XYZ file of C-alpha atoms in Angstrom:
303
model
C -10.670 -33.854 13.959
C -7.061 -33.928 15.151
C -6.443 -34.404 18.854
C -5.188 -31.273 20.591
C -3.536 -31.642 24.003
C -4.831 -29.518 26.862
C -2.832 -26.482 28.026
C -1.771 -28.509 31.073
C -0.514 -31.353 28.898
C 1.388 -28.901 26.699
C 2.895 -27.203 29.746
C 3.999 -30.535 31.184
C 5.505 -31.586 27.837
C 7.465 -28.335 27.603
C 8.679 -28.706 31.169
C 9.978 -32.184 30.369
C 11.639 -30.771 27.229
C 13.507 -28.241 29.376
C 14.650 -30.678 32.062
C 18.014 -32.413 32.180
C 21.045 -31.820 30.022
C 20.144 -30.052 26.817
C 16.735 -29.103 25.500
C 14.322 -31.244 23.518
C 13.998 -28.623 20.789
C 11.892 -30.863 18.598
C 9.122 -30.947 21.206
C 9.403 -27.209 21.889
C 9.089 -26.374 18.196
C 6.296 -28.887 17.592
C 4.134 -27.421 20.358
C 4.751 -23.697 19.903
C 4.427 -23.638 16.113
C 1.183 -25.616 16.106
C -0.833 -23.528 18.562
C -2.677 -20.270 17.958
C -1.710 -17.149 19.869
C -4.752 -17.598 22.135
C -3.855 -21.245 22.788
C -0.300 -20.242 23.644
C -1.640 -17.681 26.113
C -3.542 -20.429 27.940
C -0.448 -22.644 27.790
C 1.729 -19.880 29.267
C -0.744 -19.272 32.085
C -0.840 -22.992 32.868
C 2.960 -23.216 32.812
C 3.242 -20.357 35.308
C 0.592 -21.960 37.515
C 2.307 -25.366 37.520
C 5.943 -24.323 37.801
C 5.924 -20.794 39.239
C 7.979 -19.472 36.333
C 6.907 -17.708 33.169
C 7.140 -19.679 29.943
C 9.059 -16.836 28.343
C 11.636 -16.918 31.154
C 11.997 -20.671 30.712
C 12.521 -20.241 26.965
C 15.160 -17.581 27.539
C 17.066 -19.901 29.864
C 16.913 -22.825 27.420
C 17.369 -21.170 24.015
C 19.345 -18.313 22.491
C 19.750 -15.977 19.532
C 17.088 -15.500 16.884
C 15.639 -18.888 17.833
C 14.938 -17.576 21.329
C 13.670 -14.209 20.067
C 11.198 -15.872 17.713
C 9.887 -18.354 20.290
C 9.432 -15.623 22.904
C 7.596 -13.452 20.385
C 5.265 -16.309 19.438
C 4.231 -16.924 23.063
C 3.619 -13.212 23.706
C -0.068 -12.182 23.524
C -0.596 -10.407 20.208
C -1.586 -6.967 21.526
C 1.324 -7.002 23.967
C 3.695 -7.931 21.151
C 2.378 -5.066 19.011
C 2.740 -2.585 21.887
C 6.284 -3.713 22.696
C 7.340 -3.607 19.051
C 5.971 -0.088 18.625
C 7.896 1.003 21.716
C 11.031 -0.663 20.397
C 10.617 1.159 17.076
C 10.605 4.591 18.740
C 12.660 4.009 21.886
C 16.124 4.212 20.358
C 18.546 6.509 18.602
C 16.752 6.705 15.292
C 13.279 5.473 14.447
C 12.452 2.146 12.818
C 9.977 3.631 10.358
C 9.508 0.368 8.461
C 8.457 -1.403 11.651
C 5.917 1.320 12.448
C 4.345 0.898 9.014
C 4.248 -2.896 9.413
C 2.655 -2.625 12.840
C 0.140 0.162 12.292
C -1.291 -0.320 8.799
C -2.538 -3.897 9.190
C -3.485 -3.919 12.879
C -7.190 -3.482 13.551
C -8.397 -0.460 15.487
C -9.671 -2.744 18.254
C -6.244 -4.342 18.603
C -4.530 -0.954 18.563
C -6.868 0.236 21.307
C -6.008 -2.803 23.431
C -2.312 -2.416 22.633
C -2.491 1.232 23.684
C -3.975 0.278 27.055
C -1.080 -2.108 27.663
C 1.379 0.502 26.339
C 0.119 3.189 28.697
C 0.268 0.832 31.665
C 3.812 -0.305 30.852
C 5.407 2.846 29.442
C 3.229 5.602 31.040
C 2.563 7.301 27.702
C 0.214 6.641 24.806
C 1.196 5.126 21.478
C 0.017 8.317 19.763
C 2.259 10.426 21.989
C 5.406 8.398 21.413
C 4.863 7.838 17.681
C 4.029 11.512 17.217
C 7.060 12.547 19.232
C 9.414 10.367 17.171
C 8.176 11.170 13.654
C 7.421 14.313 11.685
C 5.660 15.855 8.707
C 3.160 13.954 6.587
C 4.585 10.618 7.724
C 3.663 11.532 11.298
C 0.188 12.672 10.238
C -0.415 9.434 8.332
C 0.600 7.252 11.286
C -1.521 9.225 13.750
C -4.501 8.892 11.410
C -4.003 5.122 11.372
C -3.866 5.073 15.177
C -6.654 7.478 16.027
C -9.413 6.701 13.517
C -11.731 3.710 13.771
C -10.905 1.659 10.690
C -12.912 -1.391 11.787
C -16.120 -0.077 10.223
C -17.512 -1.666 7.036
C -16.180 -0.345 3.711
C -18.236 2.206 1.821
C -20.302 1.291 -1.253
C -18.715 1.154 -4.737
C -19.991 4.673 -5.484
C -18.094 6.013 -2.478
C -14.892 4.237 -3.549
C -15.273 5.789 -7.014
C -15.850 9.247 -5.514
C -12.814 8.850 -3.267
C -10.689 7.726 -6.218
C -11.719 10.837 -8.129
C -10.941 13.006 -5.084
C -7.450 11.482 -4.936
C -6.909 12.292 -8.604
C -7.951 15.907 -8.028
C -5.647 16.075 -4.976
C -2.666 14.661 -6.859
C -2.241 14.039 -10.555
C -5.129 16.349 -11.443
C -3.491 19.479 -10.056
C -0.172 21.265 -9.707
C 1.289 20.155 -6.388
C -0.219 17.609 -4.016
C -2.910 17.950 -1.363
C -1.399 15.499 1.134
C -4.233 16.048 3.598
C -6.700 14.408 1.205
C -4.406 11.405 0.702
C -4.116 10.953 4.470
C -7.849 11.370 5.055
C -8.895 8.923 2.345
C -6.174 6.272 2.737
C -5.184 6.339 6.426
C -8.527 6.990 8.113
C -10.610 4.486 6.157
C -11.065 0.700 6.454
C -8.481 -1.296 4.517
C -11.171 -2.989 2.455
C -12.316 0.459 1.364
C -8.824 1.659 0.446
C -8.335 -1.480 -1.662
C -11.641 -0.677 -3.388
C -10.438 2.897 -3.950
C -7.333 1.512 -5.661
C -9.475 -0.588 -8.007
C -11.781 2.360 -8.724
C -8.783 4.589 -9.474
C -7.479 2.143 -12.060
C -10.923 1.916 -13.665
C -11.264 5.704 -13.855
C -7.736 6.705 -14.759
C -6.423 3.603 -16.511
C -3.362 3.428 -14.236
C -2.582 2.059 -10.815
C -3.070 4.222 -7.746
C 0.328 3.011 -6.527
C 1.975 4.780 -9.478
C 0.143 7.988 -8.649
C 1.216 7.748 -4.999
C 4.847 7.225 -6.022
C 4.766 10.239 -8.333
C 3.045 12.530 -5.826
C 4.707 11.567 -2.529
C 8.038 10.313 -1.247
C 9.896 8.687 1.627
C 8.150 6.888 4.460
C 4.966 8.855 3.835
C 4.867 7.301 0.379
C 5.561 3.849 1.824
C 2.715 4.233 4.315
C 0.219 5.197 1.629
C 1.375 2.345 -0.610
C 0.843 -0.109 2.245
C -2.755 1.063 2.737
C -3.678 0.244 -0.871
C -1.799 -3.053 -1.072
C -3.665 -6.249 -0.054
C -1.900 -7.744 2.949
C -0.710 -10.996 1.266
C 1.133 -8.989 -1.397
C 2.461 -6.514 1.171
C 3.908 -9.194 3.437
C 5.253 -11.230 0.513
C 7.289 -8.189 -0.493
C 8.458 -7.603 3.088
C 9.544 -11.213 3.559
C 11.352 -11.153 0.223
C 13.134 -7.986 1.361
C 14.129 -9.793 4.576
C 15.761 -12.738 2.813
C 16.992 -11.223 -0.467
C 20.562 -10.064 -0.882
C 23.482 -10.516 1.478
C 22.504 -11.301 5.058
C 19.072 -11.773 6.584
C 16.971 -8.999 8.097
C 15.960 -11.150 11.040
C 13.986 -8.530 12.967
C 11.744 -8.012 9.928
C 11.462 -11.736 9.232
C 10.466 -12.474 12.825
C 7.938 -9.634 12.850
C 6.320 -10.915 9.648
C 5.998 -14.456 10.993
C 4.661 -13.366 14.382
C 2.090 -10.873 13.097
C 0.626 -13.412 10.649
C -0.867 -16.737 11.695
C -0.453 -20.001 9.800
C -3.380 -19.569 7.362
C -2.214 -16.023 6.656
C 1.341 -17.226 6.038
C -0.027 -19.724 3.521
C -1.785 -16.902 1.651
C 1.416 -14.825 1.783
C 3.405 -17.776 0.405
C 1.000 -17.967 -2.565
C 1.411 -14.224 -3.200
C 5.194 -14.656 -2.917
C 5.232 -17.443 -5.513
C 3.036 -15.401 -7.857
C 5.287 -12.328 -7.644
C 8.768 -13.831 -7.448
C 8.239 -17.199 -9.188
C 9.963 -18.868 -6.252
C 8.948 -20.750 -3.134
C 8.837 -18.633 0.023
C 9.445 -21.809 2.029
C 12.628 -22.544 0.077
C 13.881 -18.953 0.256
C 13.337 -18.716 4.003
C 14.893 -22.116 4.560
C 17.996 -21.309 2.486
C 18.509 -17.991 4.282
C 18.260 -19.300 7.854
C 19.701 -22.213 9.822
C 19.439 -24.578 12.764
C 16.467 -24.366 15.163
C 15.597 -20.849 14.032
C 15.092 -22.247 10.546
C 13.027 -25.146 11.890
C 10.604 -22.813 13.660
C 10.099 -20.651 10.564
C 9.613 -23.580 8.205
C 7.274 -25.312 10.650
C 5.091 -22.191 10.646
C 4.867 -22.512 6.856
C 3.655 -26.124 6.896
């Protein structure tokens, strides 16, 4: 078993890395990218105890740009990060709908409940209130269903998935027009494992992918939300990361969000899904699209 320094030892090592002229970025990156979010929380508490200054404040004084943003996000407790990112997505001129989908579809109900408690304490309103106030139509209804229903329950039996798949057909391709309420109820208020089973049952019954039916029956961000609920998370995040690095320029906010919301084992699974879909290495694509210490943090998280 590999030796893991104590939170005090990590805090002392980071403090030494910050002292003097320049920053020992190698040490900073080595520590922060090789600790879990819970371990970093203990480290941050120890740093504050020893030096009377928050670790995030120290990082902001020693680093800059996307490198700083990524490090600060990594040392933020997960539920606080989720709450702050949701607020950021709605607290501006225009809504970051893609961020809301990223944050709400794959966050457990327990985590959303904890994030909402932090959100209410910090922003004096609930996540449901602010998301509902900043969105509209079926997209709004789908997001509120994700927030307000308990999706941490076990998935239903195969017979239930088959029945739900048939109900989706009758609400969409099997009729003139679309019953969006049924799509929201069956895909946004159910456990993710169950919605993935519904997608498999739909293909078995109808001989076509549920994603194709969703695309033909819905549109816009509502469509994107439903597609996310029936897409296994490694494939979903592989597509999002590819979107962040493909083309001209890098979508750094998306790239950072993807790497912060997924831990190292999850990133490895996403990298496998990425290679399967795009026939390229996610490590190489991320590395070629970023630079300097920002690049080093991202690639270290993929090792």
